[in-house]
Coordinates of C-alpha atoms in Angstrom, one line a residue:
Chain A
X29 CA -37.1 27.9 19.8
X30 CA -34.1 26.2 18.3
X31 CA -35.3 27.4 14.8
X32 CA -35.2 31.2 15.8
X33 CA -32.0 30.6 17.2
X34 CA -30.2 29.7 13.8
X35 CA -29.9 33.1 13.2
X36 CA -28.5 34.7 9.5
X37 CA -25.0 34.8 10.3
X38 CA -25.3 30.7 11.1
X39 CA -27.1 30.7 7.9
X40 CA -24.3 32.6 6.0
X41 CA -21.8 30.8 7.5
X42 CA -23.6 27.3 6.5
X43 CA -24.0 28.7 3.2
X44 CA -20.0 29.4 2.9
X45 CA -19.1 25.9 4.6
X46 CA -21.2 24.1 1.7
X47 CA -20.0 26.0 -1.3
X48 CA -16.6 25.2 0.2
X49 CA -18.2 21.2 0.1
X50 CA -20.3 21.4 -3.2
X51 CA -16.9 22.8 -5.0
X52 CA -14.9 20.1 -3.8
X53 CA -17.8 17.7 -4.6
X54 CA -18.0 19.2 -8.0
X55 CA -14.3 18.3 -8.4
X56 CA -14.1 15.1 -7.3
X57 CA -17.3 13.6 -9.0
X58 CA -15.6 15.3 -12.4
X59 CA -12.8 13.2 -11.7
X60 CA -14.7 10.1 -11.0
X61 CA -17.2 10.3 -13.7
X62 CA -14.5 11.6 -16.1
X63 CA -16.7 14.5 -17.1
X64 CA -17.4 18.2 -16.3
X65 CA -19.8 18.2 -13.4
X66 CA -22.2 21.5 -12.3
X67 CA -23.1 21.5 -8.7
X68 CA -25.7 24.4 -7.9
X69 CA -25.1 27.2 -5.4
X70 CA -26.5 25.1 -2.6
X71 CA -29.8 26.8 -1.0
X72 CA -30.4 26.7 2.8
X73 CA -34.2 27.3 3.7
X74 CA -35.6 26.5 7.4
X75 CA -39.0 24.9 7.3
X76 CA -41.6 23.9 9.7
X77 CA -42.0 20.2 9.2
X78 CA -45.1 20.5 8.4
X79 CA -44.4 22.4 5.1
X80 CA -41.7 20.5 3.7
X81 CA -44.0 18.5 1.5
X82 CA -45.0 22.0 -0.1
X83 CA -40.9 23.0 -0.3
X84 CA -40.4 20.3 -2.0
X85 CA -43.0 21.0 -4.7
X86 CA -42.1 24.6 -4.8
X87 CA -37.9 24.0 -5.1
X88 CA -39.2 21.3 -8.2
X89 CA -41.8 21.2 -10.9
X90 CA -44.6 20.5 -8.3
X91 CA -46.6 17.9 -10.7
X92 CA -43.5 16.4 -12.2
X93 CA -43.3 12.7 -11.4
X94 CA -39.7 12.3 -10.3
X95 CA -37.8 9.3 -8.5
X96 CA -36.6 9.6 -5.2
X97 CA -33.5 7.8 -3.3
X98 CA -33.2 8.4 0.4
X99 CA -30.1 7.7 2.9
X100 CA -29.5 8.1 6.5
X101 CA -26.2 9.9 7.8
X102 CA -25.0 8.9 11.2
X103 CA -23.2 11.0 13.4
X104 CA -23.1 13.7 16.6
X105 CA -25.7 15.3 13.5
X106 CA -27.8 13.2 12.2
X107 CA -30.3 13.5 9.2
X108 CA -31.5 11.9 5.9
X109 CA -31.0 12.9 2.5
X110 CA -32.9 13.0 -0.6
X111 CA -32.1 12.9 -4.2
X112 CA -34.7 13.4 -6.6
X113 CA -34.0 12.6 -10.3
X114 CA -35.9 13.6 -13.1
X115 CA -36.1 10.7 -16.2
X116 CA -33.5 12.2 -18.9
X117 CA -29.9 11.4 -18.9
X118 CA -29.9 7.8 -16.9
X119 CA -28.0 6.1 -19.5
X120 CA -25.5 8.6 -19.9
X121 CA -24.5 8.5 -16.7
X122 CA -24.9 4.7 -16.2
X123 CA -22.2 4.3 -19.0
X124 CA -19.9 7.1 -16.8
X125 CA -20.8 5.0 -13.8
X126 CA -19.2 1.6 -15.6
X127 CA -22.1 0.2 -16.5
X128 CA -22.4 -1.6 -20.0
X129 CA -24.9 -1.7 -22.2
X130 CA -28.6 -1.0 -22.2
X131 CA -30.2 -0.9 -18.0
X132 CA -32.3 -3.5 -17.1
X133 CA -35.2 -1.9 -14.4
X134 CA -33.0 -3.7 -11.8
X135 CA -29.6 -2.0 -13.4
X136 CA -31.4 1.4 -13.7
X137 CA -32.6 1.8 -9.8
X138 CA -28.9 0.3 -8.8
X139 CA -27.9 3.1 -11.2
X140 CA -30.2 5.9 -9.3
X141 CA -28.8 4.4 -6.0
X142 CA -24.9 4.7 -7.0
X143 CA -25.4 8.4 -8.4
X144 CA -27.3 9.2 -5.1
X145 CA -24.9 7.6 -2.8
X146 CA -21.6 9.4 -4.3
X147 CA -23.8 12.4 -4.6
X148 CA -25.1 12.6 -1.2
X149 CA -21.6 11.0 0.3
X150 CA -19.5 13.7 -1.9
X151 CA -21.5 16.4 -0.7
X152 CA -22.0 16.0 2.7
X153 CA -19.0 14.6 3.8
X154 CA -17.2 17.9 2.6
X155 CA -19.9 19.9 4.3
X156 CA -19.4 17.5 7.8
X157 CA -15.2 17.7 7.0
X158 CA -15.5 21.2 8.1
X159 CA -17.5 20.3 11.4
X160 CA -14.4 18.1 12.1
X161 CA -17.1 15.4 12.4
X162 CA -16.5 11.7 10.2
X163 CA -19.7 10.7 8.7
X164 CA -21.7 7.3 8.6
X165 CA -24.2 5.9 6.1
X166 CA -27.0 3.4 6.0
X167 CA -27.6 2.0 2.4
X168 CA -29.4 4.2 0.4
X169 CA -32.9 2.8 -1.0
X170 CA -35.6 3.8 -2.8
X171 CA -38.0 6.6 -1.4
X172 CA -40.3 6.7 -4.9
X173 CA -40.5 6.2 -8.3
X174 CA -42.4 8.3 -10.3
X175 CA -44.2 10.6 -8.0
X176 CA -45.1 13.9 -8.1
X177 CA -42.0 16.3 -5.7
X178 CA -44.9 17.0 -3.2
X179 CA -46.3 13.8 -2.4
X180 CA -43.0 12.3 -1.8
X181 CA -43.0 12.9 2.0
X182 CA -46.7 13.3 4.0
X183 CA -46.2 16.2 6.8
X184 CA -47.9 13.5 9.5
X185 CA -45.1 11.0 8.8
X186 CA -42.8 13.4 10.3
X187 CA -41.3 13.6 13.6
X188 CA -39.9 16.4 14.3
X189 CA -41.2 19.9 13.6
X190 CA -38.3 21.9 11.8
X191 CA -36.3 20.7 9.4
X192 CA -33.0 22.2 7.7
X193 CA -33.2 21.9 3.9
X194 CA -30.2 22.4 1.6
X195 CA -30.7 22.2 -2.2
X196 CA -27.9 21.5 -4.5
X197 CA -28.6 21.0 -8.4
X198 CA -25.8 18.7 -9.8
X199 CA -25.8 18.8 -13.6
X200 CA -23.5 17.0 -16.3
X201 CA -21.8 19.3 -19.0
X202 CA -23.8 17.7 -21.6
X203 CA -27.2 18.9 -19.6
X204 CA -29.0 15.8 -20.3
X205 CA -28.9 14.4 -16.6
X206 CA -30.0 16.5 -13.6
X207 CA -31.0 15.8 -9.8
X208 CA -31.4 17.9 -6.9
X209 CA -29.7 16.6 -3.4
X210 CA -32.1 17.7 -0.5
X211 CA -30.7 17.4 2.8
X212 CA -33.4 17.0 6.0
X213 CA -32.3 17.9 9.7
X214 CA -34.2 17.1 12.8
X215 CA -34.4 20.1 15.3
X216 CA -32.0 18.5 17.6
X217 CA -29.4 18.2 14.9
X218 CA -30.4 21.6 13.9
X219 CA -29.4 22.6 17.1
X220 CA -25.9 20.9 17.1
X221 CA -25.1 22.5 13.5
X222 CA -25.9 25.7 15.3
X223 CA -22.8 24.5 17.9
X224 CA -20.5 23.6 14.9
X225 CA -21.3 26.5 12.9
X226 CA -20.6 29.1 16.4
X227 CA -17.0 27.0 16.7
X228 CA -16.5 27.9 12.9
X229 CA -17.8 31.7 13.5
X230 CA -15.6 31.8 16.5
X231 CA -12.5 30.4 14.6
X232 CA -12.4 33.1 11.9
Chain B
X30 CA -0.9 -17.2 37.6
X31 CA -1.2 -17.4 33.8
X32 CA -3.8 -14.7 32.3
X33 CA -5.9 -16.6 30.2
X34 CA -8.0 -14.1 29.1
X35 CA -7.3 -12.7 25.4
X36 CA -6.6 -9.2 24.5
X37 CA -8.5 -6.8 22.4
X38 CA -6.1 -6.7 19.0
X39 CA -6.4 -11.3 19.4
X40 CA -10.2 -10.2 20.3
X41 CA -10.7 -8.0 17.5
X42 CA -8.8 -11.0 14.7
X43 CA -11.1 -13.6 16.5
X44 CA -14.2 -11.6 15.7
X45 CA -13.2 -10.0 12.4
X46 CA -12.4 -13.8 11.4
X47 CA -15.0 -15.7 12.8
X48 CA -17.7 -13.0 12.1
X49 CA -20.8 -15.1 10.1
X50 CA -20.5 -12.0 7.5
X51 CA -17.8 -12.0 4.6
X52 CA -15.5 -9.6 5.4
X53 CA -12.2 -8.9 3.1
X54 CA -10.2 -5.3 2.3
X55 CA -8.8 -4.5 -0.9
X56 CA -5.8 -1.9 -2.3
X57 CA -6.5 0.4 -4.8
X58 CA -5.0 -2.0 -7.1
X59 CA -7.5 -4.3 -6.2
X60 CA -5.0 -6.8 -4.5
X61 CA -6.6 -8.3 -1.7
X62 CA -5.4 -7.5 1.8
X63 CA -7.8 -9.5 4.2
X64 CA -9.9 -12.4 3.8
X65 CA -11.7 -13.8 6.3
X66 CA -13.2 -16.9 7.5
X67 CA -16.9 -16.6 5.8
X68 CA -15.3 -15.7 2.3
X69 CA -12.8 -18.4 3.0
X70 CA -15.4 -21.1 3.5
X71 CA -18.3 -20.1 1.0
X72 CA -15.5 -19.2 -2.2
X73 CA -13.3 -22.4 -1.6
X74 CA -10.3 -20.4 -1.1
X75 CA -8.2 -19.9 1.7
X76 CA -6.7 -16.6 2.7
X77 CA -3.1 -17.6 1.6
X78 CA -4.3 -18.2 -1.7
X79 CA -5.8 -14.7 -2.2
X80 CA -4.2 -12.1 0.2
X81 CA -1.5 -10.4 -2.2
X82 CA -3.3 -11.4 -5.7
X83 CA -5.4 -9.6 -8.0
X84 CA -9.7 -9.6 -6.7
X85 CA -9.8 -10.5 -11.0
X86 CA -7.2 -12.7 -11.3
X87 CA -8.6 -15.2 -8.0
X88 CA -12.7 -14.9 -9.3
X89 CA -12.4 -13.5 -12.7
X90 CA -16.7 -13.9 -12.7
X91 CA -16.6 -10.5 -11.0
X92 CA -18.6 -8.0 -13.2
X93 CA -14.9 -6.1 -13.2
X94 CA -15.7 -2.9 -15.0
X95 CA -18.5 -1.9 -12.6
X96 CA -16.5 -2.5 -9.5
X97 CA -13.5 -1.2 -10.5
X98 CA -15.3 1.9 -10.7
X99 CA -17.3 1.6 -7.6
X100 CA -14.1 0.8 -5.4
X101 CA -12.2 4.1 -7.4
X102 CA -15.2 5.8 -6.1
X103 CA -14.5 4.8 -2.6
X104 CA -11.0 5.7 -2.5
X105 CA -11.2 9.2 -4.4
X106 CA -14.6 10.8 -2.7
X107 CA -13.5 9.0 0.6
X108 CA -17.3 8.0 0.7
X109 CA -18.8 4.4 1.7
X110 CA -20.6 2.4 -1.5
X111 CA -23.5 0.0 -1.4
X112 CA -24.7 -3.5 -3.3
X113 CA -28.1 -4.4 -2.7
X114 CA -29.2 -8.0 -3.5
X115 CA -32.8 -6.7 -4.9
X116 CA -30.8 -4.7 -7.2
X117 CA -28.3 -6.9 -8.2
X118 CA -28.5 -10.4 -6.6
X119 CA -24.6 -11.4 -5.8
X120 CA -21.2 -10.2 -6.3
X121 CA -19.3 -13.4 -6.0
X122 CA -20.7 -17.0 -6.6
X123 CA -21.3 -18.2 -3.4
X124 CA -23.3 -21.3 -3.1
X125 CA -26.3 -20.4 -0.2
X126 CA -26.8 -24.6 1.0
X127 CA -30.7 -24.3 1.2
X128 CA -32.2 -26.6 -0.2
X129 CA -35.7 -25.1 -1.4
X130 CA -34.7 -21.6 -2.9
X131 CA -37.4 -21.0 -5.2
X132 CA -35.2 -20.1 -8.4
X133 CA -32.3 -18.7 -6.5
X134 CA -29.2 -19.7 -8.1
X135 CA -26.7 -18.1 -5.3
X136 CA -26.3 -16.5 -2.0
X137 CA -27.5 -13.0 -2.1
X138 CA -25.6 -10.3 -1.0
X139 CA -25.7 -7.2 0.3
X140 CA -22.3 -5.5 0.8
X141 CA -20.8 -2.4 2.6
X142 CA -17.7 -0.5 1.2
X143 CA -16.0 1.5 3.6
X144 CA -12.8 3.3 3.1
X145 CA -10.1 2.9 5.6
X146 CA -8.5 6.2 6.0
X147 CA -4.8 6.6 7.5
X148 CA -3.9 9.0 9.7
X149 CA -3.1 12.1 6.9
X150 CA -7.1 10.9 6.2
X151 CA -6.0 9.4 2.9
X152 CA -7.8 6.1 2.0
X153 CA -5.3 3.5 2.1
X154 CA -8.0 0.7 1.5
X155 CA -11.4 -0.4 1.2
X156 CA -13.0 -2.6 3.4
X157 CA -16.0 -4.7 2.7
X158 CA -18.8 -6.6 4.3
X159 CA -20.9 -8.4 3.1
X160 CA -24.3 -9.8 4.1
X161 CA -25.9 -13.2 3.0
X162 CA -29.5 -11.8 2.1
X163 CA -30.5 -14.9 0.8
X164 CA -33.5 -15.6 3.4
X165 CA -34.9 -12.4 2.9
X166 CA -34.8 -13.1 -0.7
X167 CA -36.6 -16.0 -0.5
X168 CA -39.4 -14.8 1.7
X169 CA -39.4 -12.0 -0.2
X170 CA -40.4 -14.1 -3.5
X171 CA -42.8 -15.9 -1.4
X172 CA -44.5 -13.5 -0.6
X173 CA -44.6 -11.4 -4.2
X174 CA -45.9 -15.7 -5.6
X175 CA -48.6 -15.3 -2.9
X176 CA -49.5 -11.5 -3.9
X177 CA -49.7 -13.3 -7.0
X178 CA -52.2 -15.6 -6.2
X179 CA -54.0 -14.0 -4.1
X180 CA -55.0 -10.8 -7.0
X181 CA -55.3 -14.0 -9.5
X182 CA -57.6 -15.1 -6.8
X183 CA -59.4 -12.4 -6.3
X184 CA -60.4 -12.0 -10.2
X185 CA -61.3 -15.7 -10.6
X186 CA -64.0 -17.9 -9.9
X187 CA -63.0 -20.8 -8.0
X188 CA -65.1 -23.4 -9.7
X189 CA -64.5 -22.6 -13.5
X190 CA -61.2 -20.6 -13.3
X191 CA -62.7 -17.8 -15.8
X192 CA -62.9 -14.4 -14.3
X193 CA -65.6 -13.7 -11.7
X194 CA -68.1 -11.4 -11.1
X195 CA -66.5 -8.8 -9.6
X196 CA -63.7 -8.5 -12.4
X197 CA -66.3 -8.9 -15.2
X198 CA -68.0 -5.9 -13.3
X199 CA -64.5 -4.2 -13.2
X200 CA -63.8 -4.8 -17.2
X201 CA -67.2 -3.6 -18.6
X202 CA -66.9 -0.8 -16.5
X203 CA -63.7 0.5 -17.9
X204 CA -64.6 -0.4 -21.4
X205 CA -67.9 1.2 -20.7
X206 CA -66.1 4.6 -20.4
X207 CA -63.5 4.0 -22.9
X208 CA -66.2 3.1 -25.7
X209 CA -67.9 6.6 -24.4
X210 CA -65.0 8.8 -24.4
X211 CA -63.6 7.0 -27.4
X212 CA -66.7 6.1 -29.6
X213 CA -66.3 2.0 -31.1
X214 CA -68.9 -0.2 -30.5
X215 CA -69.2 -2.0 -26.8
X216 CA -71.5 -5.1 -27.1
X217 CA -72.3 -7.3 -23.8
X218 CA -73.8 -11.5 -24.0
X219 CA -75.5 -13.1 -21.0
X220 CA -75.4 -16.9 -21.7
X221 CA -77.6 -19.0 -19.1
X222 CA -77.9 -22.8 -19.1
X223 CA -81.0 -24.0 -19.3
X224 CA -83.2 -26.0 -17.4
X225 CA -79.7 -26.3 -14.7
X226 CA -82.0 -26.9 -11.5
X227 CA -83.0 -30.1 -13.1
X228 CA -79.0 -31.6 -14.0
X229 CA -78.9 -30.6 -9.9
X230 CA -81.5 -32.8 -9.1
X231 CA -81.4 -36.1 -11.7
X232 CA -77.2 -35.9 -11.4
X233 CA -76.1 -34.7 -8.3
X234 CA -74.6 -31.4 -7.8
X235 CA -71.2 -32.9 -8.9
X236 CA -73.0 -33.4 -12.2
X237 CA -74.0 -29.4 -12.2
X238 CA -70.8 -28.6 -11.3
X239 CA -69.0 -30.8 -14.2
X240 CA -71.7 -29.2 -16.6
X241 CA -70.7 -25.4 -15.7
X242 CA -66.7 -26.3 -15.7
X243 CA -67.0 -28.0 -19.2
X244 CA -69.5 -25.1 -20.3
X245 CA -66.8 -22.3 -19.2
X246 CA -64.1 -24.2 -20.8
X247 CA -66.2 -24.6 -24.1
X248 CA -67.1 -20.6 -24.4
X249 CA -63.4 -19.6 -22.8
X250 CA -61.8 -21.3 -25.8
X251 CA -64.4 -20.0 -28.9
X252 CA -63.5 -16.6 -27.6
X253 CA -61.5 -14.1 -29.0
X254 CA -58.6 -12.9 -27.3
X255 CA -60.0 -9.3 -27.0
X256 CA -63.4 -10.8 -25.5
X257 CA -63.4 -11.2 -21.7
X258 CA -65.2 -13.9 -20.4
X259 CA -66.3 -15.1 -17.1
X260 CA -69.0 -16.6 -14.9
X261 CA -71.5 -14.0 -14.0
X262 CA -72.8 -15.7 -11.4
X263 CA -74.9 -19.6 -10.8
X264 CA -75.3 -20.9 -14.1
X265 CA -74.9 -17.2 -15.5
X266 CA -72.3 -16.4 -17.8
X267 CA -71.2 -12.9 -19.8
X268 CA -69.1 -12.2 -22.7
X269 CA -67.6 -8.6 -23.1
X270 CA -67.4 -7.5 -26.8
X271 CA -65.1 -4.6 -27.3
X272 CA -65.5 -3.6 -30.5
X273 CA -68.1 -5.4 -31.6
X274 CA -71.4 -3.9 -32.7
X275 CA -74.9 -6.1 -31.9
X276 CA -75.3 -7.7 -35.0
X277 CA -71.5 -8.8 -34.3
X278 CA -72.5 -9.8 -30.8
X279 CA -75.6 -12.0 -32.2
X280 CA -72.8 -14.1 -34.6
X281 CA -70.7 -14.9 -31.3
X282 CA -73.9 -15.7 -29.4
X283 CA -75.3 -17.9 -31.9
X284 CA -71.8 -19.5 -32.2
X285 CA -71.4 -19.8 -28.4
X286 CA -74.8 -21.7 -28.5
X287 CA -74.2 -24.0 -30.7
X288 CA -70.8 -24.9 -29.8
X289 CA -72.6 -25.6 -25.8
X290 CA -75.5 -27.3 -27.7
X291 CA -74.7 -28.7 -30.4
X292 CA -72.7 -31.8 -28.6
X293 CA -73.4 -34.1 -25.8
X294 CA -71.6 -33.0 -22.5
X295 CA -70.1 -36.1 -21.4
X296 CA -70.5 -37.0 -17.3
X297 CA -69.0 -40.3 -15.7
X298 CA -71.0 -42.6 -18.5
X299 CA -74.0 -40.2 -19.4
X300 CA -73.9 -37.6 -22.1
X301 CA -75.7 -35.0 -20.7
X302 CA -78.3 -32.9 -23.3
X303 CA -77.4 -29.5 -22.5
X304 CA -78.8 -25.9 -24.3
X305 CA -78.0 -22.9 -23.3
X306 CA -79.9 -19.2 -23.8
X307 CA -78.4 -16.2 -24.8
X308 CA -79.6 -12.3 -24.4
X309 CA -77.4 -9.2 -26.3
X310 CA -77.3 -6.2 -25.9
X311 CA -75.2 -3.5 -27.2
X312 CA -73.6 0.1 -25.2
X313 CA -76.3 3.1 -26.6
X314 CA -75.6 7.0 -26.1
X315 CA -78.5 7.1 -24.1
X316 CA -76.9 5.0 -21.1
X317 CA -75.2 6.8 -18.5
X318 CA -74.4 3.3 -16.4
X319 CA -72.6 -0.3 -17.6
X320 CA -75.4 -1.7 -15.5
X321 CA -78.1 -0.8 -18.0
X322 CA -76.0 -2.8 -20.5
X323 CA -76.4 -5.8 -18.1
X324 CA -79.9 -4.8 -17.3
X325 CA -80.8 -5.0 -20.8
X326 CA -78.6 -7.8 -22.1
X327 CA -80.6 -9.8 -19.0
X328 CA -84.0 -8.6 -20.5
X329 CA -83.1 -9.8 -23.8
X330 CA -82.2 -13.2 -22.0
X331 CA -85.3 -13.6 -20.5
X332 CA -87.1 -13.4 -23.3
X333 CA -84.8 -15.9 -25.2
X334 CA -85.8 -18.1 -22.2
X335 CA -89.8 -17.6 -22.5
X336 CA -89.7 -17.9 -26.2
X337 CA -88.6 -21.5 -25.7
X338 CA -85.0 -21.6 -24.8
X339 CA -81.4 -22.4 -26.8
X340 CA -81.6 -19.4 -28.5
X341 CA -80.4 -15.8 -28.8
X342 CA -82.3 -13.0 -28.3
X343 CA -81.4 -9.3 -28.4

């Protein structure tokens, strides 16, 4: 029921709250990295559980082997985030991220985690900002390396039967390095968004 | 009477200080602002001798680039920042007192950043734990040397220590389809040792056994490093020939032979007389299997065997 319920004006309204978030986030990852940083027009999509896997090779290049990092976010909403990386641009990025010299496996995965972590930390903790809720975070760790986008969650291992997906493409200026943040909901956080997003309505 | 009981802020030092995790804050300038018991003991300095100075200046082993910009990241997204020890094993050099570690120099560490907003929600500091992983390192290497073992295992034969069936199987299949997709010539040798039911029963089966190790050990060292070798299965060996065509294959045979027969195979105080038999055979376009490569290679033995033995036939 929940799912019906988030109705187009909570999705506009989500949609506003994270380009609010993703601009800031674009911002302050320039600063950090010291370069110009493009964050995508997030995309909001509802989707029965069962056809994330499918998503997921429809928002990427479905056979493209990609690298995944996932991490948990803690609080009244709850959910777990994925950033997929493609393989070009790691040790651009590693060198803006104050590593030196050429990545070890070992350096190039701590590398992946970092990026993800600021990514996913930048992002939704300007999205959650807005809900008046303060985020928490498990470590992030490594969901996949090298898989193709639509095997890298199986339908079955899910458990719960919507999910919320935002997509946000973060790109440096010099193109080389992209990812795509995906952020998964449970129905029950679903529904609490729903509350936060009805205060926000309510407030404007 | 006297309340004896503590409060919460004497609570909350007592646990924050006697907490078996490191835990220790730092300024944006890096200058260290708490230090607590567990970094105390395992760095060898107190908290007076770091609380006020430099992170750099008290360990300058620090990989100080990196974390500069990891805690810069913590203060200016207001975001928390992970270490992991299985991607990089320790921040600080911290001795871990077991005393079989298996190749671990350190303590591994995994360690939390979290910024420590005031009340405008600006981060005024960054506050870190940090974990001693180093158990779950080790049992984790444990267990990767045992994975080790057990594939190495599980492609070996236990008596000889050259590949096993199975493997040998595995390998001639895959170079089976490569020579057919691919073209090159694909050659196969069975190498049997003759008359072995009789060194069983004069000798002893220890005797057998000597025979087949010192046999393997013979062939495994004549090969070349693109041949795969191993024991087929009794007192049945195979040699896989990448590359080699059968008049190739008939050259290694006949050297494999001699280098068996040729010299005395020396048991406790008996030199032991010992031929072996060889059958070739090399990969044709009319076979759809690897088996009929074995199947023939095993004809061509047979024969070698009824025409008298300690030869090569293909």
């Amino acid at each position: 029921v929940s799912g019906q319920e988030f109705t187009a004006v909570h999705r506009d309204a989500l949609q506003e709250v994270a380009n609010v978030a993703m601009g800031e986030a674009g911002a302050k990852l320039a600063e950090l990295l010291d370069t110009f940083v493009r964050l995508s027009v997030p995309r909001i999509l509802i989707s029965d559980a069962a056809e994330v896997p499918d998503t997921l090779g429809k928002l990427l290049e479905p056979h493209n082997a990609v690298t995944a990092v996932r991490q948990s976010f803690l609080s009244r909403i709850q959910g777990e985030a994925i950033v997929l990386f493609g393989e070009a641009g790691c040790a651009e990025l590693a060198d803006l991220m104050g590593y030196d010299g050429v990545l070890a496996p070992s350096e190039r995965r701590e590398v992946l985690l970092d990026i993800a972590n600021v990514l996913v930390g930048a992002c939704l903790g300007g999205v959650f900002r807005q809900f008046g809720l303060e985020l928490g975070f498990t470590a992030p760790s490594l969901l996949a390396e090298d898989t193709p986008a639509q095997r890298l969650i199986r339908a079955d291992t899910l458990d719960w039967s919507r999910a919320l997906l935002v997509e946000v493409n973060f790109r440096l200026e010099q193109g080389a390095f992209s990812s795509h943040l995906i952020v998964l909901l449970p129905e029950r956080s679903i529904d609490r968004m729903r509350e936060s997003l009805d205060q926000i309505i309510a407030a404007l | 009477m006297r309340n004896l009981m503590p409060d919460r802020s004497e609570l909350l030092e007592f646990a924050v200080d006697r907490a078996n995790i490191g835990i220790f804050a730092l300024d944006r300038e890096m200058h260290v602002l708490l230090w607590n018991r567990f970094m105390a003991d395992h760095s060898g300095k107190e908290s007076a001798e770091v609380i006020g100075r430099n992170l750099f200046d008290c360990f300058p082993d620090l990989p100080r680039r990196w974390l500069e910009k990891k805690v810069a990241g913590v203060f200016l997204l207001k975001n928390f920042a992970f270490t992991s020890w299985e991607q990089r094993p320790y921040l600080f050099r911290f001795h871990h007192g077991r005393p079989v570690t298996g190749g671990i120099d350190y303590m591994q560490q995994t360690c939390t950043f979290v910024p420590v907003k005031n009340a405008s929600g600006e981060v005024s500091a960054v506050c870190v734990t940090l974990v001693d992983a180093t158990d779950t390192a080790i049992a984790y290497r444990q267990l990767e040397r045992a994975m080790a073992t057990v594939r190495e295992n599980a492609r070996c034969d236990g008596l000889t220590g050259v590949f096993n069936r199975r493997h040998l199987e595995e390998r001639l299949s895959e170079e089976f389809y490569r020579s057919r997709r691919y073209g090159g010539p694909l050659s196969l040798v069975m190498l049997d040792i003759d008359h072995f039911k009789r060194v069983n029963d004069v000798h002893g089966h220890l005797a057998g056994d000597e025979v087949l190790r010192i046999v393997a050990a013979r062939v495994s060292e004549a090969v070349r490093a693109s041949d795969i070798f191993g024991r087929y299965g009794g007192e049945e060996f195979g040699v896989i020939l990448p590359g080699t065509d059968i008049a190739g294959a008939r050259v290694v045979a006949d050297k494999l032979r001699e280098l068996v027969s040729g010299q005395p195979l020396a048991y406790k105080d008996v030199g032991l007389e010992i031929t072996v038999s060889c059958g070739v055979a090399q990969v044709a376009p009319e076979h759809t299997t690897y088996e009929e490569v074995i199947r023939l290679a095993d004809t061509a033995l047979y024969r070698a065997k009824r025409e008298g033995r300690n030869r090569v036939c293909a």
